[in-house]
mmCIF file with all atom_site columns, C-alpha atoms in Angstrom:
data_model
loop_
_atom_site.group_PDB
_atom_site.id
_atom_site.type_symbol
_atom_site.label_atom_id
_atom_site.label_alt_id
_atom_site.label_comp_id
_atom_site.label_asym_id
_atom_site.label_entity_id
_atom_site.label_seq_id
_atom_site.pdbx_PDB_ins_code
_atom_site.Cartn_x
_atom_site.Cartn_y
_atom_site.Cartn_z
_atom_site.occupancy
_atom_site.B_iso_or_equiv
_atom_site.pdbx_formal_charge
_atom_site.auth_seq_id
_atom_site.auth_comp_id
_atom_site.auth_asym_id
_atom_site.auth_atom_id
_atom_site.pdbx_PDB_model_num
ATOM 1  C CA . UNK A 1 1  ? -10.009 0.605   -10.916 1.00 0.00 ? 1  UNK A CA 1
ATOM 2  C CA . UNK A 1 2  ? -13.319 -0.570  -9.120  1.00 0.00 ? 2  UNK A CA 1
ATOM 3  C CA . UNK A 1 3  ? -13.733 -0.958  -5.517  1.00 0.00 ? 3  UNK A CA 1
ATOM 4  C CA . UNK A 1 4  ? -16.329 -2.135  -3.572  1.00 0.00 ? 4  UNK A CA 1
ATOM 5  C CA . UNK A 1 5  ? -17.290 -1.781  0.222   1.00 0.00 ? 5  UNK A CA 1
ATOM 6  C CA . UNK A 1 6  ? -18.265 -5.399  1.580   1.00 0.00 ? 6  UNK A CA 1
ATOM 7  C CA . UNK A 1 7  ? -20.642 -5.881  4.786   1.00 0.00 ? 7  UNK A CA 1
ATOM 8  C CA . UNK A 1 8  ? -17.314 -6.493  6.979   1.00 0.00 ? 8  UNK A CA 1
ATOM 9  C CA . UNK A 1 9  ? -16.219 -2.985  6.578   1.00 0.00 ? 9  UNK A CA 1
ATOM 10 C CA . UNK A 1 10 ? -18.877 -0.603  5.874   1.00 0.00 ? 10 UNK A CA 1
ATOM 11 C CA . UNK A 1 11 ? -18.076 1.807   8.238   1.00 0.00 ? 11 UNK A CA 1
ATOM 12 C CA . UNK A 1 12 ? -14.987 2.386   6.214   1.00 0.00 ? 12 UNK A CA 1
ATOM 13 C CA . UNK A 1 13 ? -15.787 5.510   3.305   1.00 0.00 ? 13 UNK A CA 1
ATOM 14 C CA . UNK A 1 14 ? -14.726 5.185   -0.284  1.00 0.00 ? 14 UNK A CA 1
ATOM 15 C CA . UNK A 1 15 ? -12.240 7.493   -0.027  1.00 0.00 ? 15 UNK A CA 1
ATOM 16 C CA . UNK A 1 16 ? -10.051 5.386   2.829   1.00 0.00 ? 16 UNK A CA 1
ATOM 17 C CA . UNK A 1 17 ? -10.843 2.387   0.757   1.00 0.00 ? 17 UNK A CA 1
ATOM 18 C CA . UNK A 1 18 ? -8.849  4.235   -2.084  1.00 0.00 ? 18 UNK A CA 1
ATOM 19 C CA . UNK A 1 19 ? -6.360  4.747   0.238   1.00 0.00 ? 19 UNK A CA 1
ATOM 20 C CA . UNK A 1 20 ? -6.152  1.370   1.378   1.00 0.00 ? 20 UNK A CA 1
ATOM 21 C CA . UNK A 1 21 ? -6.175  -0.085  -1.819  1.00 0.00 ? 21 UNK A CA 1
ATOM 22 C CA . UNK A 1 22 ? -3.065  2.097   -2.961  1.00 0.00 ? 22 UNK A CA 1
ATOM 23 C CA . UNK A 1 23 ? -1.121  0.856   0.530   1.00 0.00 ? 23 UNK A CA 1
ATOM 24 C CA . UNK A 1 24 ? -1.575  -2.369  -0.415  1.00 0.00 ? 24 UNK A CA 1
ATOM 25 C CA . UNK A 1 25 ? -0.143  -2.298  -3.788  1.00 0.00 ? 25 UNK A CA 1
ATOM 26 C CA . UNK A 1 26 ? 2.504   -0.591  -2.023  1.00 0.00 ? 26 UNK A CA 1
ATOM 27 C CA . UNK A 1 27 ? 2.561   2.848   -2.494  1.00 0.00 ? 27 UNK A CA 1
ATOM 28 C CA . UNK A 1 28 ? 4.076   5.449   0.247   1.00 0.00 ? 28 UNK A CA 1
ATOM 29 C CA . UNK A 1 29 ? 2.070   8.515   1.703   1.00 0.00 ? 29 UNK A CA 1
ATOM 30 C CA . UNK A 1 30 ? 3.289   10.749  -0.931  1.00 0.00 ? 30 UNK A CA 1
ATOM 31 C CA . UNK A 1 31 ? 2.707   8.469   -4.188  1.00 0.00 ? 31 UNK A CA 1
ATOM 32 C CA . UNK A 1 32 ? -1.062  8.065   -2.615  1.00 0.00 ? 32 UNK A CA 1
ATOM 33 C CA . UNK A 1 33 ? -1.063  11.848  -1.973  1.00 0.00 ? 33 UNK A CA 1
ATOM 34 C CA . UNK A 1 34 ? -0.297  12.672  -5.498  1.00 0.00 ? 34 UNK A CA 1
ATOM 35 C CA . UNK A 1 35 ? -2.235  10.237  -7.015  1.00 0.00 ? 35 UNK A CA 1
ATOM 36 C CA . UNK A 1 36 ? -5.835  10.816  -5.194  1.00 0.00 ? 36 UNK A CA 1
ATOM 37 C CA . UNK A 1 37 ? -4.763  14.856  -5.466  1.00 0.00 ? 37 UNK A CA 1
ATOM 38 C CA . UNK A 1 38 ? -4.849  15.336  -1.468  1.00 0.00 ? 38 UNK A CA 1
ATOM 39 C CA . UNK A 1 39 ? -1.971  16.076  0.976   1.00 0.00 ? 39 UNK A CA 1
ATOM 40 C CA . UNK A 1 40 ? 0.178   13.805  2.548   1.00 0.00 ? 40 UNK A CA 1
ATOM 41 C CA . UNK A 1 41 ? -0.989  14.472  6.088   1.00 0.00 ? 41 UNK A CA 1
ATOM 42 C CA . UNK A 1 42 ? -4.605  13.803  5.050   1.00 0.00 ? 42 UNK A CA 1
ATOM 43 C CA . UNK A 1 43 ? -3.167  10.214  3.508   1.00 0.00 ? 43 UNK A CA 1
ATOM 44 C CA . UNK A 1 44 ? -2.128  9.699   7.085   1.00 0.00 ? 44 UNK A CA 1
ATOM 45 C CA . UNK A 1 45 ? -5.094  10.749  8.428   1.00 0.00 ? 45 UNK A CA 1
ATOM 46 C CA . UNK A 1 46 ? -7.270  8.260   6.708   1.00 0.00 ? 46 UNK A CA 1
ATOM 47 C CA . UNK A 1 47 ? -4.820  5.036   7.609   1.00 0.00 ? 47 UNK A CA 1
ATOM 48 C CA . UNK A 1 48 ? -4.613  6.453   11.362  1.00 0.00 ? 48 UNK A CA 1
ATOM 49 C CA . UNK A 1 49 ? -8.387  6.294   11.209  1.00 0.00 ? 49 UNK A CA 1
ATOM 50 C CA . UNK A 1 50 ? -9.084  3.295   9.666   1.00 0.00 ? 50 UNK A CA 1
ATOM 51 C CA . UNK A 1 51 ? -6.438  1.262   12.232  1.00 0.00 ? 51 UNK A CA 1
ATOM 52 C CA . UNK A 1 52 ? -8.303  3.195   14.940  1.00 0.00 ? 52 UNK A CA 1
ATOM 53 C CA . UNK A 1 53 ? -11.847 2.149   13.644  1.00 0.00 ? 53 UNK A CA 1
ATOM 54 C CA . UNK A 1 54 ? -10.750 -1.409  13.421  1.00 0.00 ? 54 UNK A CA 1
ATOM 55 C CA . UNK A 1 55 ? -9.148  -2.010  16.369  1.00 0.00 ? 55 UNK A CA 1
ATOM 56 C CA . UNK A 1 56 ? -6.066  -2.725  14.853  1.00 0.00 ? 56 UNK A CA 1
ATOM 57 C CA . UNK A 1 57 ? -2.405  -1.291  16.113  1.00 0.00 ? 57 UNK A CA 1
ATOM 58 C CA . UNK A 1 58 ? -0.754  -0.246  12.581  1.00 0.00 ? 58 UNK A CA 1
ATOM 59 C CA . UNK A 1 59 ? -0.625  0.251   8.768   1.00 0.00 ? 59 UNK A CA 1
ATOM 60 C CA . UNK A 1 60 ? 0.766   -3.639  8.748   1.00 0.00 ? 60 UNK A CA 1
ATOM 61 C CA . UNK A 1 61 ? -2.145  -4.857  10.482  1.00 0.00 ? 61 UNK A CA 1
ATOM 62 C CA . UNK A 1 62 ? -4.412  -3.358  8.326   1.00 0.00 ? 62 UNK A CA 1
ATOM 63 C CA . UNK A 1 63 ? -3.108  -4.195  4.910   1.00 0.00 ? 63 UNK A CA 1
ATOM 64 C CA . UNK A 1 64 ? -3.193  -7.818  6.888   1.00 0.00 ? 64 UNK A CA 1
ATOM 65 C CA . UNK A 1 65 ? -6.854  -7.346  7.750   1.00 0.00 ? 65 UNK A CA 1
ATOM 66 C CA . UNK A 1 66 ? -7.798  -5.945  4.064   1.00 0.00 ? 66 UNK A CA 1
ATOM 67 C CA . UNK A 1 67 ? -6.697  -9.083  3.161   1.00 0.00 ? 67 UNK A CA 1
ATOM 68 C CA . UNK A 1 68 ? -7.583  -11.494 5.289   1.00 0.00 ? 68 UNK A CA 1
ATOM 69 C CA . UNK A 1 69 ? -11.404 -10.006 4.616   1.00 0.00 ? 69 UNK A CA 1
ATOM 70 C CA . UNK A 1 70 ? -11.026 -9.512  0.977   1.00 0.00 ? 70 UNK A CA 1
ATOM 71 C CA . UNK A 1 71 ? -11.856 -6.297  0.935   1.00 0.00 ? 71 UNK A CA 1
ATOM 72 C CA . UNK A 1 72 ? -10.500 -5.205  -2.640  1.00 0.00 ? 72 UNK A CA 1
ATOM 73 C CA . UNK A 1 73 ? -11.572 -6.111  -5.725  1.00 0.00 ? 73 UNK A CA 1
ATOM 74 C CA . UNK A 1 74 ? -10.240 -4.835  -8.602  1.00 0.00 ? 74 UNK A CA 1
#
């Protein structure tokens, strides 16, 4: 799996792109959790931060917005 950071979003850190790219191939807190070896809470953490950051009001606006800006790439 390769991600990459585009201009749009580079305040966003590799780490909450990992997590971003695991919501939007529809994983739950928990599957991401276990799969990137952190806790749940801190799963949370990163998509309450990255919503914040953006300006956006939820998890669905931001899978929208990750979208929309073609921010994966795998």
């Amino acid at each position: 799996m390769t991600l990459d950071i585009s201009y749009k979003a580079e305040h966003i850190t590799q780490r909450e792109l990992e997590v971003l790219y695991m919501v939007c191939m529809g994983y739950n807190s928990k599957q991401i959790a276990e799969q990137l070896f952190i806790s749940e809470l801190t799963v949370q953490t990163h998509r309450r931060n990255m919503v914040k950051r953006l300006g956006l009001r939820n998890s669905h606006q931001l899978i929208v917005w990750a979208f929309k800006e073609r921010m994966l790439s795998v």
